[in-house]
PDB file of C-alpha atoms in Angstrom:
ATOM      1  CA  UNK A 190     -15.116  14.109  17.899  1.00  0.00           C
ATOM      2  CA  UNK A 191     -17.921  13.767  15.126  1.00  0.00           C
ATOM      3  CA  UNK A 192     -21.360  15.164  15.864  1.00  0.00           C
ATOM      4  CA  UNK A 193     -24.178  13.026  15.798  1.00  0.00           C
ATOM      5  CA  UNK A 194     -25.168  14.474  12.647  1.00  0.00           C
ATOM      6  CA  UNK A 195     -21.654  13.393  10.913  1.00  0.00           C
ATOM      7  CA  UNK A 196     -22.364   9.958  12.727  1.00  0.00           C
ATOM      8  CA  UNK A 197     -25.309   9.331  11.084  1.00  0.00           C
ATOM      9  CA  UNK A 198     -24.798  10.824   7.882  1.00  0.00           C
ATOM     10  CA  UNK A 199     -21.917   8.581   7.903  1.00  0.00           C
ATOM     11  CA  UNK A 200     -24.117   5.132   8.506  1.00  0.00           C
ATOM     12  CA  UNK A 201     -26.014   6.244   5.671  1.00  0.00           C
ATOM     13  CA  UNK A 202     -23.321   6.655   3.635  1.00  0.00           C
ATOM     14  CA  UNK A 203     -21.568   2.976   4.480  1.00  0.00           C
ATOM     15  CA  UNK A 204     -24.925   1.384   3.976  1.00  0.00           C
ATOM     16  CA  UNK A 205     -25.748   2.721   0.297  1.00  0.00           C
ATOM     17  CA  UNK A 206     -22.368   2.523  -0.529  1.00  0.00           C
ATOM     18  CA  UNK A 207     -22.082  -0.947   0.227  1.00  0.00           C
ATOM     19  CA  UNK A 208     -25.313  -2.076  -1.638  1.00  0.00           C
ATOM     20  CA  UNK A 209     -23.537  -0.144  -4.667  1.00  0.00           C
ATOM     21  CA  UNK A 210     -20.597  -2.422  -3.929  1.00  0.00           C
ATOM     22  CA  UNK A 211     -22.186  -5.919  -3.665  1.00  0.00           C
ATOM     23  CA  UNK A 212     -24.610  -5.222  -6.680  1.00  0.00           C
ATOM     24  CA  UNK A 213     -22.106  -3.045  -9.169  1.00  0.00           C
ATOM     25  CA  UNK A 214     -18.862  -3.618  -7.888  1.00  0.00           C
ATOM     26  CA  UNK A 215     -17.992  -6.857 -10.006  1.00  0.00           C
ATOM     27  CA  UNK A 216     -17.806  -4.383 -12.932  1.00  0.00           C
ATOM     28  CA  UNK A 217     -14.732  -2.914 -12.040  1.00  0.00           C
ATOM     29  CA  UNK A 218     -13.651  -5.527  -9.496  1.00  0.00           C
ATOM     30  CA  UNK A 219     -14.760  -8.997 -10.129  1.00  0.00           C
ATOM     31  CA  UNK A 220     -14.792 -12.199  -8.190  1.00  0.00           C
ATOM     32  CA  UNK A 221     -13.299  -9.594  -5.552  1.00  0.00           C
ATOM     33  CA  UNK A 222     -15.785  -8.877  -2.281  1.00  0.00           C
ATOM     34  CA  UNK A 223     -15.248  -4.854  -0.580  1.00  0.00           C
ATOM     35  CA  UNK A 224     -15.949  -4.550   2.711  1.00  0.00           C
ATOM     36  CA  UNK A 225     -16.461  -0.926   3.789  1.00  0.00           C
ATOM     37  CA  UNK A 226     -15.358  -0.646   7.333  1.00  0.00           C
ATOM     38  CA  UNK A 227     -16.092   2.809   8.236  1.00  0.00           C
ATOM     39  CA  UNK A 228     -17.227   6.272   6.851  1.00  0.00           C
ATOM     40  CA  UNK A 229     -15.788   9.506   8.205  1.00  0.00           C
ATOM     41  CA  UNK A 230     -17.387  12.630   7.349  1.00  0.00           C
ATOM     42  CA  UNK A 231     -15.948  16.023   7.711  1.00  0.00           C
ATOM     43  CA  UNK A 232     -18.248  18.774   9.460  1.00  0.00           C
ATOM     44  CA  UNK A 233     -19.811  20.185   6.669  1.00  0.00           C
ATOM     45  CA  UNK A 234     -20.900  16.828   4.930  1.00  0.00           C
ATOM     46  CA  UNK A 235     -18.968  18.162   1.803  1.00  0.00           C
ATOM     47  CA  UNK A 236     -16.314  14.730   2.693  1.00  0.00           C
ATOM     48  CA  UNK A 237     -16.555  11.175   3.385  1.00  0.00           C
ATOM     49  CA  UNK A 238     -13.207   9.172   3.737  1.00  0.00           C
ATOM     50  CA  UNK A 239     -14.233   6.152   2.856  1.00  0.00           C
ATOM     51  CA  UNK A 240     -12.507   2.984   4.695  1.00  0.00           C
ATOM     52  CA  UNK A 241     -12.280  -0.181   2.293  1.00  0.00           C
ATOM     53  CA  UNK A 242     -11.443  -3.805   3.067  1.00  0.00           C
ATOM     54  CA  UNK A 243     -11.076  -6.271   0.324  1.00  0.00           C
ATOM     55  CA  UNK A 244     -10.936  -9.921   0.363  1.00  0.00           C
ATOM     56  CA  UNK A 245     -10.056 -12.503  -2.330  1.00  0.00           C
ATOM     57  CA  UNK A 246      -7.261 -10.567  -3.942  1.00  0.00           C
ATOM     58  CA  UNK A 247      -3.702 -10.629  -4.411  1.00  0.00           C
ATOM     59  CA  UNK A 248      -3.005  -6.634  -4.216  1.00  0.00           C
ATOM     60  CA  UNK A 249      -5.230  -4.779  -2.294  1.00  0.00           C
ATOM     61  CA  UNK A 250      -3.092  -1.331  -3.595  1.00  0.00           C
ATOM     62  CA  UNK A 251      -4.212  -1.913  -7.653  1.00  0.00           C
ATOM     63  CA  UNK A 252      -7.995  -2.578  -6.413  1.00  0.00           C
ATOM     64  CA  UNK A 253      -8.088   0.851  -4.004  1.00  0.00           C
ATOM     65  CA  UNK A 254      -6.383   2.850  -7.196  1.00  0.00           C
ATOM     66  CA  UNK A 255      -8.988   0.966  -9.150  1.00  0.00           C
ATOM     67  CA  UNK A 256     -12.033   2.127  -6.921  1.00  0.00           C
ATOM     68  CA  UNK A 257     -10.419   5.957  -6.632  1.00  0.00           C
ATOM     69  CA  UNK A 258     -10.093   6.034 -10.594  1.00  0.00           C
ATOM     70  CA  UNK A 259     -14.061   4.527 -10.642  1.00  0.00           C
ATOM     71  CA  UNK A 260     -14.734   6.917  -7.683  1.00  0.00           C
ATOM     72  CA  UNK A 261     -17.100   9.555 -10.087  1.00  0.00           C
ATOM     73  CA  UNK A 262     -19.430   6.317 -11.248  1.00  0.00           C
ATOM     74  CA  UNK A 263     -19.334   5.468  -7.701  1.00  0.00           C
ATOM     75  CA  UNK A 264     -20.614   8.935  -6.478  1.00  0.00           C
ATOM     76  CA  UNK A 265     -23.437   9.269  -9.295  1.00  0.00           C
ATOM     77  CA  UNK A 266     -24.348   5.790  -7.619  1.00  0.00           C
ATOM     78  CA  UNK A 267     -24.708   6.719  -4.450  1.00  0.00           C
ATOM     79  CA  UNK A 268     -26.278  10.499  -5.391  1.00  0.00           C
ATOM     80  CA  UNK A 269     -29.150   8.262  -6.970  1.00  0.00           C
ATOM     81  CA  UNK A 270     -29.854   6.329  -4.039  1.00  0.00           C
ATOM     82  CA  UNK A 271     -29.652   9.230  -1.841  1.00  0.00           C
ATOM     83  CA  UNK A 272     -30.975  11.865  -3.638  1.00  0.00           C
ATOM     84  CA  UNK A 273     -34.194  12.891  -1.665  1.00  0.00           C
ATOM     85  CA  UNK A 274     -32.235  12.681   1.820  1.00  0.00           C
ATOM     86  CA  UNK A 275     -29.660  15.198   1.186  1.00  0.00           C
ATOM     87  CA  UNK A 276     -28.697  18.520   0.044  1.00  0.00           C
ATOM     88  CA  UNK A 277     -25.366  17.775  -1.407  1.00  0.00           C
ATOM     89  CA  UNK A 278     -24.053  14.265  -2.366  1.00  0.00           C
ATOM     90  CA  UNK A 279     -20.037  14.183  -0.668  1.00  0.00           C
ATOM     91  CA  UNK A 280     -17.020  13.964  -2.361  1.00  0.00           C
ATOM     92  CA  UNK A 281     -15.264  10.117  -2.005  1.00  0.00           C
ATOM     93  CA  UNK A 282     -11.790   9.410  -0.848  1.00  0.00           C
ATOM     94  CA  UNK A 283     -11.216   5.967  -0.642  1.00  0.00           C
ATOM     95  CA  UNK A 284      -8.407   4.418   1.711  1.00  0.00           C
ATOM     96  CA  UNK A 285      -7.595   1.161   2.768  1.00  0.00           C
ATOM     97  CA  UNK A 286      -8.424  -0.675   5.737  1.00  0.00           C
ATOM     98  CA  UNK A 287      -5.198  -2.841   6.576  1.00  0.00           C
ATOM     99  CA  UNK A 288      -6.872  -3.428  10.460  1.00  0.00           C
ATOM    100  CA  UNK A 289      -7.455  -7.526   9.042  1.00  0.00           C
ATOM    101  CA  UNK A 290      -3.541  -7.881   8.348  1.00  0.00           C
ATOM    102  CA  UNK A 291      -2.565  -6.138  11.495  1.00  0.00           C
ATOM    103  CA  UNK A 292      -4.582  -8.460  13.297  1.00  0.00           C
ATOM    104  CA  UNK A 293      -3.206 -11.200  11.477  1.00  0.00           C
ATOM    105  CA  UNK A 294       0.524 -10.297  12.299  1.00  0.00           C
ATOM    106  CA  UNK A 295      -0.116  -9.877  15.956  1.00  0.00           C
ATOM    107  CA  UNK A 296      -1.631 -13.416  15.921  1.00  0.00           C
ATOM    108  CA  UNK A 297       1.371 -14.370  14.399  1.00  0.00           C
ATOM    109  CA  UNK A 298       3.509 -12.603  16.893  1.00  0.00           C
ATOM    110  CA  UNK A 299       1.411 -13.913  19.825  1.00  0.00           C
ATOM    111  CA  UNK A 300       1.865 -17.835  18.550  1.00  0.00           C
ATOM    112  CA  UNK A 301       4.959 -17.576  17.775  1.00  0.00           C
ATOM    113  CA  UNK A 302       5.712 -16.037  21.801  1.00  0.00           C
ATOM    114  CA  UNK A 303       3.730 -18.811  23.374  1.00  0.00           C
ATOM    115  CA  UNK A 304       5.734 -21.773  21.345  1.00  0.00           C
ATOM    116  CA  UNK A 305       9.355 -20.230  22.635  1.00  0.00           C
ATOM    117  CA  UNK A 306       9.974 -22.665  25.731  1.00  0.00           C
ATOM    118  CA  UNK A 307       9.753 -20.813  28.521  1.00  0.00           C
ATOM    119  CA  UNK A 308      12.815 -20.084  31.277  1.00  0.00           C
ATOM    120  CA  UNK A 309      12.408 -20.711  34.308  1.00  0.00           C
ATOM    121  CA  UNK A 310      11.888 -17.784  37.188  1.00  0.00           C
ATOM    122  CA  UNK A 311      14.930 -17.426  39.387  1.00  0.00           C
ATOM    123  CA  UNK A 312      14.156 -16.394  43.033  1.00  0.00           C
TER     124      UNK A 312
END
């Protein structure tokens, strides 16, 4: 359970991060948009696990190892914007969010049950 303090050290996290995403993020991935879905933080601030969701791209895999191998720019980003609200800017690990495909195959799943013609109940 995360304490309020992770919480919202966390929210301020995804919200800088992501306005370091939409304005620099076409450097290292263009015409691709990130979506960060959610921020963990570990108790003493020193972590966030970073959630990532991306969208117009053929293989999500080669754009997460693409954001972990820009992840030190990234940092320095977000230290700047954050500077005068904390002591110690957190180490990134970037994962990725696959909750968008998952919901996408249970769709599939769920169509593809209610199309099978259905037998009839025997009493």
């Amino acid at each position: 359970m995360e304490s309020t303090r992770q919480q919202k050290f966390a929210g301020v996290i995804q919200k800088e991060l992501a306005q370091v995403f939409q304005r620099e993020g076409t450097g290292f991935l263009p015409d691709t948009l990130v979506t960060i879905t959610m921020v963990r933080v570990t108790p003493d601030l020193a972590i966030a696990r970073v959630f990532l969701s991306f969208f117009n791209i053929t293989n999500p895999t080669l754009a997460l190892n693409t954001v972990t191998a820009h992840a030190g720019e990234i940092r320095y980003k977000l230290g700047m914007k954050i500077r005068h609200q904390v002591k110690t800017v957190p180490q990134l690990e970037f994962y990725l969010d696959d909750t968008s495909e998952y919901v996408q195959r249970m769709d599939k799943l769920f169509d593809k049950i209610s199309k099978e013609p259905r037998q009839p109940d025997e009493e």
